[in-house]
Short mmCIF file of C-alpha atoms and ligand atoms in Angstrom, two decimals:
data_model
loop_
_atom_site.label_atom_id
_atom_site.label_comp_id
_atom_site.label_asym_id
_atom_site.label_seq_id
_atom_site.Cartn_x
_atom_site.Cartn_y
_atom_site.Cartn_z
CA UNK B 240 74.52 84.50 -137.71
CA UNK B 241 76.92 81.49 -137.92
CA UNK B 242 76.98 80.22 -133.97
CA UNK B 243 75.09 77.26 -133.15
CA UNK B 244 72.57 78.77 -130.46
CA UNK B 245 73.54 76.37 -126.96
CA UNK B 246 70.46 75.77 -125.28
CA UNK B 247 70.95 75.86 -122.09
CA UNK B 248 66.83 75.87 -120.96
CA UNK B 249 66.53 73.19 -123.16
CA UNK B 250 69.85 70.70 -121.34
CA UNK B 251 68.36 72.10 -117.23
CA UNK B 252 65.58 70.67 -118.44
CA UNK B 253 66.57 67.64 -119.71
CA UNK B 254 69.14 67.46 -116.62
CA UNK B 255 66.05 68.05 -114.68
CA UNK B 256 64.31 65.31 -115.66
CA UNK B 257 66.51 62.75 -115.16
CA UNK B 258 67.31 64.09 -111.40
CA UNK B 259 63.44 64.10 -111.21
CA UNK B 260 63.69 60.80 -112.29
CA UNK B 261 65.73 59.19 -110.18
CA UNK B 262 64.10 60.71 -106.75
CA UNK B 263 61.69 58.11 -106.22
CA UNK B 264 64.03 54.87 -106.33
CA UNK B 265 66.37 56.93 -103.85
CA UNK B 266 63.31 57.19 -101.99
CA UNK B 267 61.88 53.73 -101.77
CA UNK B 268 65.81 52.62 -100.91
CA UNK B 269 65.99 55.71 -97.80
CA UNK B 270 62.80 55.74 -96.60
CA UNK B 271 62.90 59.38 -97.07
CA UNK B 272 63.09 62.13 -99.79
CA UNK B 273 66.44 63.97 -100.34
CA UNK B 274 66.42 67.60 -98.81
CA UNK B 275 67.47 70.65 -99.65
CA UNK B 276 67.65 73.75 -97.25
CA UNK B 277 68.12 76.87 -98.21
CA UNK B 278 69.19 80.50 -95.75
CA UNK B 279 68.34 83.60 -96.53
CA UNK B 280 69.48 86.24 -94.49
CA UNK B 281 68.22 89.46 -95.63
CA UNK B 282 65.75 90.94 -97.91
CA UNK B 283 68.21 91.70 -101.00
CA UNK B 284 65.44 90.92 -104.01
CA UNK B 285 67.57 89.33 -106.38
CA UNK B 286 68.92 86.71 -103.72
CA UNK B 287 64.78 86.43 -102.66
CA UNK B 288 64.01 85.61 -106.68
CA UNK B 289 66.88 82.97 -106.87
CA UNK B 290 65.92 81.43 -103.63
CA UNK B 291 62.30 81.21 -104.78
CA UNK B 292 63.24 79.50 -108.09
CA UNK B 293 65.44 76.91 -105.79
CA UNK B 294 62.44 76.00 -103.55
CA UNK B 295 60.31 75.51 -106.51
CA UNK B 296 62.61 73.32 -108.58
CA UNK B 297 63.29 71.56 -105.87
CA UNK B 298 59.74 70.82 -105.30
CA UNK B 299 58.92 70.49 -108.72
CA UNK B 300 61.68 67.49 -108.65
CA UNK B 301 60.05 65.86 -105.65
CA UNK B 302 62.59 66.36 -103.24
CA UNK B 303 61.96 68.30 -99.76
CA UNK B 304 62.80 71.96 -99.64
CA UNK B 305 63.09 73.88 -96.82
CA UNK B 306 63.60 78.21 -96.90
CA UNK B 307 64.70 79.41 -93.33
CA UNK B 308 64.68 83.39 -93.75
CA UNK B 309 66.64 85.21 -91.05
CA UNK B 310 66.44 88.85 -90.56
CA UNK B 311 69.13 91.45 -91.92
CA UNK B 312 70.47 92.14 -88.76
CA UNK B 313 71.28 88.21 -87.72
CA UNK B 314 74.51 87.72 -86.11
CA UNK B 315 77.46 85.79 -87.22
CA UNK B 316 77.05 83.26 -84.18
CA UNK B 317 73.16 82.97 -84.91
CA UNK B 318 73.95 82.10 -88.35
CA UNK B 319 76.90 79.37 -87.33
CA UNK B 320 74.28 77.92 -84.92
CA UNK B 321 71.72 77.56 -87.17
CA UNK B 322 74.44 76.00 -89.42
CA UNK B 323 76.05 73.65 -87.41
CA UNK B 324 72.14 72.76 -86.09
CA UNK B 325 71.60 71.59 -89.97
CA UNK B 326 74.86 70.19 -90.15
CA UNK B 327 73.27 67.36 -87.33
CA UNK B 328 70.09 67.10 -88.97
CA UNK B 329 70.11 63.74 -91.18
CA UNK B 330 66.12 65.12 -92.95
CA UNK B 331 69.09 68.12 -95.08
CA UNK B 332 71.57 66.60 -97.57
CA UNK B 333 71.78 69.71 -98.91
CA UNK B 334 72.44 73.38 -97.31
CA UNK B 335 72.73 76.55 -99.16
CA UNK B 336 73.46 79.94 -97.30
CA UNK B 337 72.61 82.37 -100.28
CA UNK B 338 75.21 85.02 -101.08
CA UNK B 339 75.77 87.60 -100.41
CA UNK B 340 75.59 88.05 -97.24
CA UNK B 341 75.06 91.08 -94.58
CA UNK B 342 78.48 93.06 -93.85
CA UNK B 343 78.58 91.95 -90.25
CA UNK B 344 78.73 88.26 -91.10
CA UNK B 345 81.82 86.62 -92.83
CA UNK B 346 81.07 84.35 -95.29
CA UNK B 347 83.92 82.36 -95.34
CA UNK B 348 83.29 81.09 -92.03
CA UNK B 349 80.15 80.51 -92.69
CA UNK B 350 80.86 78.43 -95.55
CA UNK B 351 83.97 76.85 -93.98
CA UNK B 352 81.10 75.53 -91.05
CA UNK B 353 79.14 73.75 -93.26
CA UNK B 354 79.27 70.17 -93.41
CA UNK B 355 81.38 69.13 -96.62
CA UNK B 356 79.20 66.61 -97.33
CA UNK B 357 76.36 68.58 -97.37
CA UNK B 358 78.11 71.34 -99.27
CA UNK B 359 75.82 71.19 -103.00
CA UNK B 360 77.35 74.62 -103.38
CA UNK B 361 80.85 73.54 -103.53
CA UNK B 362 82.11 76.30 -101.92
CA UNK B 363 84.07 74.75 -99.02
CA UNK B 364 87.93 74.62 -98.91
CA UNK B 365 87.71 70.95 -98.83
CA UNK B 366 85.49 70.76 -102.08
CA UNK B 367 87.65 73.19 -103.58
CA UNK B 368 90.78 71.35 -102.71
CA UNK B 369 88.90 67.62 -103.76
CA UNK B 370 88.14 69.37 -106.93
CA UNK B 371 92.14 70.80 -107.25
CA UNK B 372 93.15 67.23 -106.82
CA UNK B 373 91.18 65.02 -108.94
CA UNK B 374 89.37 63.97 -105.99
CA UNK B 375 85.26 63.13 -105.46
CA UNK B 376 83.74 65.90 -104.12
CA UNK B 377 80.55 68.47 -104.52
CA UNK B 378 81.85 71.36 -107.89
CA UNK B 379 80.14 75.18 -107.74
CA UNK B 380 76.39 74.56 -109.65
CA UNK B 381 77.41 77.24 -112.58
CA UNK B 382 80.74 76.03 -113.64
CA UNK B 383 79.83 72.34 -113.74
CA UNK B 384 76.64 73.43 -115.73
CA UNK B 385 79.46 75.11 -118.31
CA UNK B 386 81.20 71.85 -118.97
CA UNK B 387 78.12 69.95 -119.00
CA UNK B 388 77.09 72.20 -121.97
CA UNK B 389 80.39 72.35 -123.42
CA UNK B 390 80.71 68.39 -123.47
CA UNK B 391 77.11 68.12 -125.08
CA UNK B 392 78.10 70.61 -127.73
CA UNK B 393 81.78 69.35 -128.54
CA UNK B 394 81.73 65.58 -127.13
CA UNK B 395 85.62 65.01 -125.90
CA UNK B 396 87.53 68.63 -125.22
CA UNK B 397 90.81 66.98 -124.48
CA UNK B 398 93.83 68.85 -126.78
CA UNK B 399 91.51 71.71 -127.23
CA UNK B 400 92.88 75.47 -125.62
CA UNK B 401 90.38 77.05 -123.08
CA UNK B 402 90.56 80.68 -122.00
CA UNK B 403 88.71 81.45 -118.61
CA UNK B 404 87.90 85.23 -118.14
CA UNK B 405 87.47 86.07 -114.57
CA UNK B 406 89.14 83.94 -111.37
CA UNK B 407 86.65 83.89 -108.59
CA UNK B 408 86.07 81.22 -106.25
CA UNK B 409 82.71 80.42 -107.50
CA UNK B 410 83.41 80.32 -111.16
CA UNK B 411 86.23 81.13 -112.81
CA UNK B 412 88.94 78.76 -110.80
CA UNK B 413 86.53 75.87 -110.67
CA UNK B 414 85.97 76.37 -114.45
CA UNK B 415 89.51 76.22 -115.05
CA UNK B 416 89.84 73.33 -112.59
CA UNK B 417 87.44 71.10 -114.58
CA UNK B 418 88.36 72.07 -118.06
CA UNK B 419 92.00 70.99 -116.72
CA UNK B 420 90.21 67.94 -115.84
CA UNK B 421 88.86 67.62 -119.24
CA UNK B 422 92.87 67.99 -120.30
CA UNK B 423 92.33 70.83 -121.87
CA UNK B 424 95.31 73.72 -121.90
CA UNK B 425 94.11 75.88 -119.37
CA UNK B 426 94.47 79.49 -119.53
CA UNK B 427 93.04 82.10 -116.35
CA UNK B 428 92.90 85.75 -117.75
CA UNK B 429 91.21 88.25 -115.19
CA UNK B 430 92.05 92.35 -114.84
CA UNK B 431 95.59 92.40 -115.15
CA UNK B 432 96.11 90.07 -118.19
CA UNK B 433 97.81 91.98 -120.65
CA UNK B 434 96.41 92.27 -123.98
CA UNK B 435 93.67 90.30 -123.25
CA UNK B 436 91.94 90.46 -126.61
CA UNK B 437 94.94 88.83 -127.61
CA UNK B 438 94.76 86.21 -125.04
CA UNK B 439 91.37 85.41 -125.72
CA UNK B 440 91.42 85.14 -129.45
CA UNK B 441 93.85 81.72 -129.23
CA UNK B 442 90.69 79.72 -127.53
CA UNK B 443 88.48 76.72 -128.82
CA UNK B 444 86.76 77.65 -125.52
CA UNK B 445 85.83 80.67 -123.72
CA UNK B 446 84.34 81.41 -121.11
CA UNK B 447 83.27 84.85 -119.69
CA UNK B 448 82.79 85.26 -116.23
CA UNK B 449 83.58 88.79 -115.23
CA UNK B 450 80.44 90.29 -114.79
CA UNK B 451 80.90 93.41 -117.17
CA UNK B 452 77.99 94.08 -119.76
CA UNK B 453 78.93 93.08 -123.34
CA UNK B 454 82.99 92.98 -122.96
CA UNK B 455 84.00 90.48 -125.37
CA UNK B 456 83.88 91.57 -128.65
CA UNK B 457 83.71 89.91 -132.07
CA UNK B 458 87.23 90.32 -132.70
CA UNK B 459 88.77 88.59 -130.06
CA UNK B 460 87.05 85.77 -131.10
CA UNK B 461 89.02 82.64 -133.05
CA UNK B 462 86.72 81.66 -135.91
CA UNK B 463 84.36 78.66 -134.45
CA UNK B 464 85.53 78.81 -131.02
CA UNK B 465 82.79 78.18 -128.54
CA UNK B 466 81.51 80.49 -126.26
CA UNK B 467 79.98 80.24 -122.63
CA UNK B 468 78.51 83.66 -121.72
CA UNK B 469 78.79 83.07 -117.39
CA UNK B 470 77.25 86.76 -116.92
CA UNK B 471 73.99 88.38 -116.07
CA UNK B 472 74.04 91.99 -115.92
CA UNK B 473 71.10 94.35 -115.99
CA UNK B 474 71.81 97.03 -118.37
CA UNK B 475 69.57 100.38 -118.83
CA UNK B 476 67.54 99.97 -122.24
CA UNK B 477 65.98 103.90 -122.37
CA UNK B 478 62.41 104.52 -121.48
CA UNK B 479 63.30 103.51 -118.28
CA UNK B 480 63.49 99.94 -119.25
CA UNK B 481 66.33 97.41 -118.64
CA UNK B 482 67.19 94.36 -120.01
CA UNK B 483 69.96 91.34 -119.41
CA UNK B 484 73.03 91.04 -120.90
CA UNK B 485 75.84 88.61 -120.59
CA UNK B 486 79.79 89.57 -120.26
CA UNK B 487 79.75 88.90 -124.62
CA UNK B 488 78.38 91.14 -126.98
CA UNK B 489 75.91 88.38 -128.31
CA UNK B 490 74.79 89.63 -131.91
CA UNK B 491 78.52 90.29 -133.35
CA UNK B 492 80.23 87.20 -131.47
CA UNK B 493 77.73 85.12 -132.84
CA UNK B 494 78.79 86.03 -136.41
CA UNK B 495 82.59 84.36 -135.50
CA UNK B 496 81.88 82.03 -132.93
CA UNK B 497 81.39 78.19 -134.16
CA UNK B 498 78.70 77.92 -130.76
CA UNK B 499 77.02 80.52 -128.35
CA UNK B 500 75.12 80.57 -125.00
CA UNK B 501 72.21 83.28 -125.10
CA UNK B 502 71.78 85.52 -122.13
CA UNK B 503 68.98 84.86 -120.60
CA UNK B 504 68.67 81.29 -121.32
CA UNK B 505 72.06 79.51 -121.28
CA UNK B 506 74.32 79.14 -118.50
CA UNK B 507 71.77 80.76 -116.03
CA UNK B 508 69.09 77.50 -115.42
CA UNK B 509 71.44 75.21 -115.65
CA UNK B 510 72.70 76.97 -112.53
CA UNK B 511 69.38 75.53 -110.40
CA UNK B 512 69.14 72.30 -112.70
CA UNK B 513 73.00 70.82 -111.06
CA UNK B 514 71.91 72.30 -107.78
CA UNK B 515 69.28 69.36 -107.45
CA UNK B 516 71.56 67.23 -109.21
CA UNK B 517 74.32 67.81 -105.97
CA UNK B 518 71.45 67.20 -103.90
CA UNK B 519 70.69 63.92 -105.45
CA UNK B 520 74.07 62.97 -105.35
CA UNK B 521 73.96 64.12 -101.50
CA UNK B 522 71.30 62.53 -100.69
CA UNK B 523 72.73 59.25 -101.59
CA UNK B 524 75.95 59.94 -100.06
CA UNK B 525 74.55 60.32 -96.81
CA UNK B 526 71.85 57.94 -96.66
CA UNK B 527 74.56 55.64 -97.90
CA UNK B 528 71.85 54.39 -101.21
CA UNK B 529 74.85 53.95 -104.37
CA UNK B 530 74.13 55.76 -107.27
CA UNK B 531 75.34 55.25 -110.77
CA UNK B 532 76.93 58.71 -111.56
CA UNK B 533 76.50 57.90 -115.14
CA UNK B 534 72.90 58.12 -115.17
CA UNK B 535 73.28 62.12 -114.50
N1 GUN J 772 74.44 83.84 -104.89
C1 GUN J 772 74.46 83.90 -106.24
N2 GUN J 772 74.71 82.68 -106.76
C2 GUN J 772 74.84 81.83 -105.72
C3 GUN J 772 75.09 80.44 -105.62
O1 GUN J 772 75.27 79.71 -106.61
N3 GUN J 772 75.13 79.93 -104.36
C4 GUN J 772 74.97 80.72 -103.26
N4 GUN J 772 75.05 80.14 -102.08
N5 GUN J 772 74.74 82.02 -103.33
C5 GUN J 772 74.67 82.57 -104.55
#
């Protein structure tokens, strides 16, 4: 193996830390404690798991959480009540609605209700358009955990050509939106890119966000590149077992590849680690307390 193994445990914790340690300045200077809500609607178990984690971390980094569970069956209305009732409430800096959500509920007007500033997911058109245009707004937890690892691995990524695999909202066009930032050459490849191996293989940076098992192979990998593995899927392993995998097939990439995020273990808690670090930043938006965006 030739990859230098990116540790992405290892940086959410470090990242946690210093969020952890910047809580109780922010609140001597509020007079309060940031706070994070969280809505669950729905008993899907991997969305209860990932909420869990998010009210412990949050705990764990001495900020208030709050987990308001709604039944499957809420309504659409319920939900933009309960929404627009947390919107008003100056204890939540942060809200989360976890996705996905029930059928009968759309969740782009659910997102599209939530206060912008309060918004740690990033997910609102007005994030998503501050982000588009180099403006100061709240960028999707996962991708801005990417180029946090990326810039601790590489330092300055300016010059260098970055291949995003996969275009969703909540990944792979914020990814490309802040590597553009980074003034890297940007490239978006997704289902219909033709030749994609071929695509791929001109990258100092890729990442994989596509969500299918093991698709990017050794060979499409350029000698050294570096390689953010965005996926999680849950593959059968015999015996009735199953294990995680990312979107890259780990063991042979890692033979090309100059650095590697593991599945489980890289991208995936950084994910939680810059949802607190939104929050902080939230926090001290609202309550108006200035922060020095340098220290995290
Ligand atoms: N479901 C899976 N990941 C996420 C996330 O980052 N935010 C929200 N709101 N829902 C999710």
């Amino acid at each position: 193996m030739s990859a230098a193994i990116i540790d992405g445990k290892a940086a959410a914790e470090r990242l946690r830390g210093r969020v952890a340690a910047l809580v109780p300045d922010f609140a001597t200077k509020a007079g309060r404690q940031p706070g994070l809500t969280v809505v669950l609607v729905g008993e899907d178990p991997a969305s209860a798991v990932y909420v869990r984690a998010k009210g412990k971390a949050t705990e764990a980094a001495g900020m208030k959480s709050d987990t308001i569970r709604l039944p499957a069956g809420t309504g659409q209305d319920e939900l933009l009540d309960l929404v627009r009732a947390l919107n008003a409430d100056a204890s939540v800096d942060g809200i989360l609605v976890q996705l996905p959500l029930p059928a009968q509920i759309n969740e782009n007007a659910v997102i599209a209700t939530i206060d912008p500033n309060k918004d740690v997911d990033g997910f609102h058109p007005v994030n998503a358009g501050r982000l588009a245009t180099g403006l100061y707004g709240f960028v999707p937890c996962t991708p801005l955990g990417c180029l946090m690892l990326l810039k601790e691995q590489l330092g300055d990524l300016a010059g260098r050509e970055a291949v995003v695999i996969g275009r969703s909202n909540i990944v792979g066009k914020p990814m490309a939106q802040l590597l553009l930032g980074e003034s890297c050459t940007v490239t978006i490849a997704h289902s219909k890119t033709r030749d994609l191996p071929a695509v791929v293989r001109r990258a100092d940076i890729v990442v994989a966000a596509v969500g299918r098992p093991e698709m990017v192979k050794a060979d499409w990998i350029k000698p050294g590149a570096a390689v953010i593995d965005v996926g999680i899927n849950r593959i059968d392993a015999g015996e009735g077992k199953t294990r995680l995998v990312g979107d890259v097939a780990f063991d042979e990439v890692a033979q090309v590849a100059g650095a590697i995020t593991p599945v489980p273990g890289g991208v995936g808690p950084m994910t939680i680690a810059v949802l607190l670090r939104n929050t902080l930043v939230a926090a001290h938006r609202n309550a108006g307390v200035p922060l020095d965006k340098g220290t995290i």
